[in-house]
C-alpha positions in Angstrom: 1.8 10.2 18.4 5.0 9.0 16.9 3.2 6.3 14.9 0.6 9.0 13.8 3.3 11.2 12.6 4.9 8.2 10.7 1.6 7.6 8.9 2.4 10.8 6.8 4.6 8.4 5.0 1.9 6.2 3.7 -0.4 9.3 3.1 2.1 10.2 0.3 3.4 6.7 -0.8 0.2 5.1 -1.3 -2.8 7.5 -0.7 -1.4 10.1 -3.1 1.4 8.5 -5.5 -0.4 5.2 -6.1 -4.2 5.4 -5.5 -4.9 8.9 -6.6 -4.3 7.8 -10.0 -7.6 6.0 -10.2 -9.4 9.3 -9.8 -7.3 11.1 -12.4 -7.2 8.2 -14.9 -10.6 8.8 -16.6 -9.8 12.4 -17.2 -6.3 11.6 -18.3 -7.4 8.8 -20.6 -10.1 11.0 -22.2 -7.8 13.8 -22.9 -4.8 12.0 -23.9 -6.5 9.2 -25.8 -5.1 6.2 -24.0 -6.3 2.6 -24.2 -7.1 0.6 -20.8 -3.8 -1.3 -21.5 -1.9 1.9 -21.7 -3.5 3.3 -18.6 -2.6 0.1 -16.8 0.9 0.4 -18.3 1.5 3.6 -16.4 0.6 2.0 -13.1 2.9 -0.9 -14.1 5.7 1.5 -14.6 5.1 2.8 -11.0 5.0 -0.8 -9.6 8.2 -1.6 -11.4 9.9 1.5 -9.4 8.2 0.1 -6.5 9.9 -3.2 -6.8 13.4 -1.6 -7.2 12.5 0.7 -4.3 11.6 -2.1 -2.2 14.4 -4.3 -3.0 16.8 -1.5 -2.2 15.1 -0.1 0.9 17.3 -1.9 3.5 20.4 -0.8 1.7 19.3 2.9 1.7 18.4 2.5 5.3 21.9 1.3 6.1 23.6 3.9 3.9 21.6 7.1 4.9 20.0 5.9 8.2 16.4 5.0 8.4 15.0 8.3 9.3 16.9 10.1 6.4 15.8 7.4 3.9 12.1 7.8 5.2 12.1 11.5 4.8 14.0 11.9 1.4 11.8 9.2 -0.1 8.7 11.5 0.8 10.6 14.5 -0.9 11.2 12.7 -3.9 7.7 11.5 -4.2 6.3 15.0 -3.8 8.8 16.4 -6.5 7.3 13.5 -8.9 3.7 14.4 -8.2 4.5 18.0 -8.9 6.3 17.2 -12.2 3.4 14.9 -13.3 1.2 18.0 -13.3 3.7 19.6 -15.8 3.7 17.2 -18.9 1.2 15.4 -20.8 3.9 13.2 -22.6 3.3 9.5 -22.1 7.1 8.6 -21.7 7.5 11.2 -19.3 4.7 10.4 -17.2 5.9 6.7 -17.2 9.2 7.7 -15.9 7.6 9.8 -13.2 5.5 7.1 -12.2 8.4 4.8 -12.1 10.6 7.3 -9.8 7.4 7.9 -7.6 7.1 4.1 -7.2 10.7 3.8 -6.3 10.9 6.6 -3.7 7.5 5.7 -2.0 8.5 2.0 -1.7 11.7 3.2 0.1 9.5 5.5 2.4 6.7 2.7 2.9 9.3 0.1 3.7 11.5 2.0 6.1 8.4 3.5 7.6 6.9 0.2 8.3 10.2 -0.8 10.0 10.2 2.4 12.0 6.6 1.7 13.2 7.5 -1.7 14.3 10.3 -0.3 16.5 8.0 2.3 18.4 8.3 1.4 22.0 5.4 -0.7 23.1 6.4 -2.1 26.7 6.7 -5.5 25.1 3.1 -5.9 24.4 2.5 -7.6 21.0 -1.1 -6.5 20.6 0.0 -2.8 21.3 2.6 -3.3 18.7 0.1 -4.6 16.0 -2.0 -1.6 16.9 0.8 0.9 16.3 1.4 -0.8 12.9 -2.3 -0.3 12.2 -1.9 3.4 13.1 0.9 3.7 10.5 -1.0 1.9 7.8 -4.2 4.0 8.5 -2.2 6.8 6.8 -3.0 5.2 3.4 -6.9 5.6 4.1 -6.2 9.2 5.0 -4.4 9.8 1.9 -7.3 8.3 -0.2 -9.8 10.5 1.6 -7.7 13.8 0.8 -7.2 12.5 -2.7 -11.0 12.1 -2.9 -11.6 15.8 -1.9 -8.7 17.3 -3.8 -8.9 15.6 -7.3 -12.6 16.2 -7.9 -12.4 19.8 -7.0 -9.4 20.2 -9.4 -11.5 18.5 -12.2 -14.5 20.5 -11.3 -12.6 23.7 -11.3 -10.3 23.2 -14.3 -12.3 21.0 -16.5 -10.2 18.9 -19.1 -6.9 20.1 -17.7 -8.1 19.4 -14.0 -5.9 16.2 -13.9 -2.8 18.3 -14.2 -4.0 20.6 -11.3 -4.9 17.5 -9.3 -1.2 16.3 -9.5 0.2 19.6 -8.6 -2.2 20.0 -5.5 -1.2 16.6 -4.5 2.4 17.3 -4.8 1.9 20.5 -2.7 -0.1 18.4 0.2 2.8 15.8 -0.1 5.5 18.6 0.7 3.4 19.7 3.7 3.5 16.1 5.0 7.2 15.9 5.2 7.1 18.0 8.5 5.4 15.8 10.9 7.0 12.7 9.2 10.4 14.2 10.1 9.5 14.8 13.5 8.1 11.4 14.0 11.2 9.6 12.6 13.6 11.4 14.9 11.6 9.9 17.9 12.1 6.3 16.8 14.7 4.2 18.7 17.7 2.9 16.6 17.7 -0.7 15.6 20.0 -3.1 17.0 23.4 -4.0 15.3 22.7 -6.9 12.8 24.3 -10.2 13.5 26.1 -12.0 10.9 24.3 -14.8 8.7 20.9 -14.5 10.2 17.4 -13.7 8.9 17.4 -15.5 5.7 16.3 -18.7 7.4 13.3 -16.7 8.7 12.4 -15.4 5.2 12.5 -19.0 3.8 9.8 -19.9 6.5 7.7 -17.1 5.2 7.5 -18.6 1.6 3.5 -19.0 1.7 3.4 -15.3 2.8 5.4 -14.3 -0.3 3.3 -16.3 -2.5 0.1 -14.7 -1.0 1.4 -11.3 -1.1 1.9 -11.5 -5.0 -1.5 -12.8 -5.5 -3.1 -10.2 -3.0 -1.1 -7.3 -4.6 -2.3 -8.3 -8.2 -5.9 -8.8 -7.1 -6.6 -5.7 -5.2 -4.5 -3.2 -7.2 -6.4 -4.3 -10.3 -9.7 -3.0 -8.6 -8.1 0.2 -7.3 -6.7 1.1 -10.7 -9.9 0.5 -12.8 -13.0 0.6 -10.2 -13.5 4.5 -10.9 -13.4 4.0 -14.7 -15.9 1.2 -14.1 -18.4 3.6 -12.0 -18.1 6.3 -14.5 -19.0 3.8 -17.3 -21.9 2.8 -14.9 -23.1 6.5 -15.0 -21.7 7.9 -11.8 -20.6 11.5 -12.2 -17.2 13.2 -10.8 -18.5 13.8 -7.2 -20.4 10.6 -7.0 -17.1 8.6 -7.8 -15.4 11.1 -5.4 -17.8 10.1 -2.6 -17.0 6.4 -3.4 -13.4 7.1 -3.1 -13.8 9.1 0.3 -15.9 6.4 1.8 -13.3 3.7 0.8 -10.5 5.8 2.3 -12.4 6.5 5.6 -13.3 3.0 5.9 -9.8 1.9 5.5 -8.5 4.4 8.1 -11.1 3.6 10.7 -10.7 -0.1 10.2 -7.0 0.0 10.5 -7.1 2.2 13.4 -9.9 0.7 15.3 -10.1 -2.9 14.5 -7.3 -4.7 12.4 -4.4 -4.0 14.8 -6.1 -5.7 17.5 -7.5 -8.6 15.3 -4.2 -9.3 13.7 -2.4 -9.2 17.1 -4.7 -12.1 18.0 -4.4 -14.2 14.9 -1.5 -16.4 14.2 0.1 -18.0 11.0 -1.7 -17.3 7.9 -5.1 -16.8 9.3 -5.1 -13.1 9.2 -3.8 -12.7 5.6 -6.6 -15.3 4.5 -9.2 -13.5 6.4 -8.1 -10.0 4.7 -8.1 -11.8 1.2 -11.6 -12.9 1.7 -12.9 -9.6 2.9 -11.3 -7.7 0.1 -12.7 -10.3 -2.5 -16.3 -9.8 -1.0 -15.7 -6.0 -1.4 -15.1 -6.2 -5.1 -18.3 -8.0 -5.9 -21.1 -5.5 -5.3 -20.0 -3.2 -8.4 -19.7 -6.4 -10.6 -23.0 -7.8 -9.7 -25.0 -4.3 -9.7 -25.1 -0.8 -11.0 -25.6 2.4 -9.0 -24.5 4.4 -6.1 -25.8 1.9 -3.5 -23.5 -0.9 -5.0 -20.6 1.5 -5.1 -21.0 2.6 -1.5 -21.3 -1.1 -0.1 -18.2 -2.0 -2.2 -16.3 1.0 -0.9 -17.2 0.1 2.7 -16.1 -3.7 2.6 -13.2 -3.3 0.2 -11.9 -0.2 2.2 -12.3 -2.1 5.5 -10.0 -4.8 4.3 -7.5 -3.7 1.6 -4.8 -2.0 3.9 -5.2 -4.8 6.3 -2.9 -6.8 4.1 0.4 -4.8 4.7 -0.7 -4.7 8.3 -0.9 -8.5 8.7 2.4 -9.3 6.9 4.3 -6.5 8.6 3.3 -7.9 11.9 3.9 -11.4 10.8 7.4 -10.5 9.7 8.0 -8.7 13.2 6.9 -12.2 14.9 9.0 -14.5 12.8 12.2 -12.4 12.1 15.0 -11.2 14.4 14.7 -7.4 15.1 17.8 -6.5 13.0 16.2 -8.2 10.0 12.7 -6.4 10.1 13.7 -3.8 7.5 15.0 -6.4 4.9 12.2 -8.8 5.6 9.6 -6.1 5.1 11.6 -5.0 2.1 11.4 -8.3 0.4 7.8 -8.9 1.2 7.0 -5.5 -0.2 9.0 -6.7 -3.5 6.5 -9.7 -3.8 3.7 -7.3 -3.2 5.0 -5.0 -5.9 5.4 -7.9 -8.5 1.8 -8.6 -8.1 0.9 -4.9 -8.4 3.1 -4.8 -11.6 1.3 -7.7 -13.2 -2.3 -7.0 -12.1 -3.0 -3.7 -13.9 -1.5 -5.0 -17.2 -3.7 -8.2 -17.1 -6.8 -6.4 -16.1 -6.2 -3.5 -18.4 -5.8 -6.2 -21.5 -8.8 -8.0 -20.4 -10.7 -4.4 -20.0 -9.9 -3.6 -23.7 -11.5 -7.1 -24.8 -15.1 -7.9 -25.3 -16.9 -7.6 -21.8 -15.0 -4.4 -20.8 -13.7 -3.3 -17.6 -16.1 -5.7 -15.7 -14.4 -8.6 -17.3 -10.9 -7.1 -16.0 -12.2 -6.9 -12.5 -13.2 -10.4 -12.5 -9.6 -11.0 -12.5 -9.4 -9.4 -9.0 -12.0 -12.0 -7.7 -10.1 -14.8 -9.0 -6.7 -13.8 -7.6 -8.0 -13.0 -4.3 -9.7 -16.4 -3.8 -6.4 -18.1 -4.6 -4.6 -15.9 -2.4 -6.7 -16.7 0.6 -6.2 -20.5 -0.1 -2.5 -20.0 -0.3 -2.2 -17.9 3.0 -3.6 -20.8 5.1 -0.3 -22.9 4.3 1.7 -20.2 6.4 2.7 -21.6 9.9 4.3 -19.3 12.5 7.4 -19.9 14.4 9.0 -17.3 16.8 12.1 -15.4 15.6 15.3 -16.5 16.5 16.9 -13.5 18.3 20.6 -12.7 17.8 22.9 -12.5 20.8 23.3 -8.8 22.1 25.5 -7.2 24.4 24.3 -7.1 28.0 23.9 -3.3 27.7 21.6 -3.5 24.7 17.9 -3.4 25.3 16.1 -6.7 25.0 13.9 -7.3 22.1 10.2 -7.7 22.9 9.3 -11.4 23.1 7.8 -13.4 20.0 4.4 -14.8 20.6 4.3 -18.7 21.2 2.8 -20.5 18.3 -0.8 -21.2 19.0 -1.2 -24.2 16.7 
């Protein structure tokens, strides 16, 4: 139940603040007369904030405590969502997207570390499953966005995008309650040992490179796929159905499948598998038009896209000492955010050129293919645990490298 309560964090951090923008984008772009590059730039502002938030998450965790950082990040994100519905100024929206990115990164990174510390009785596969429960919050947030935003667009017409932001902000405030309860139930992290953790990060260099490429590849699809489907003739509720199916597939796969699968795979095998599945998920909407291709794409892409953060969180947990989990996950998330900042800009620029949105989304395919190859260079070695006082609880054992 604790991991499920923590999942309210990614509901807000990614399901609402990051991915709901794809549903709101066609209406915002039409009413505000944006180019695709400008639309991608707004998501890049969000990603830049995410980079800073991820890089400072460990500092905030030490400064305020993990639980407070997690909860306050959600509160600030909710306020940014509400404020986004109160202005149509591009600069103001960019600032709000930046602030939302910063606060949600703190929530997501610290929440990932909290989920990694939920007691598991020393079982690695159960630990991976609990991280999967936490990550399933993203899919739940996508489903809720797929219900709320189209309803707002239907009810309020051209100004429905503003109502959509406001409704998401209200839901985000409601999510703070269960998140606060869950954060209080997580054991405290052990004290940090001096001069440890950096060597573990250097051994994860292939994972950093993979996460940059994966972030750029998947977020380009998530930013512009709704616009592509609208170009192909799908209406508001058809695209909403696509988004709901994608979110439901993500939540179910993350809850029921990926935690167990990732718990059994070592080194870069899990990230490579995730990239391959997400790549296959992009292809149906590029190779065919219509609702059937959209649903196939939603199911395959949705099944895989949030398995990426699950895989890298579990890998960090295995390869880093426990006191370094928050900082390790934070720096990995910085790499992820760099990719997410670059991807929409490049994809948006390509979408504005001859060939349209589909040309921009082929960039996702190329980036995901390269990321799968890079992931296979990752080798896994157990974390070197720092010495702890005799009274301190023992850390869960790291898995033995199967290679």
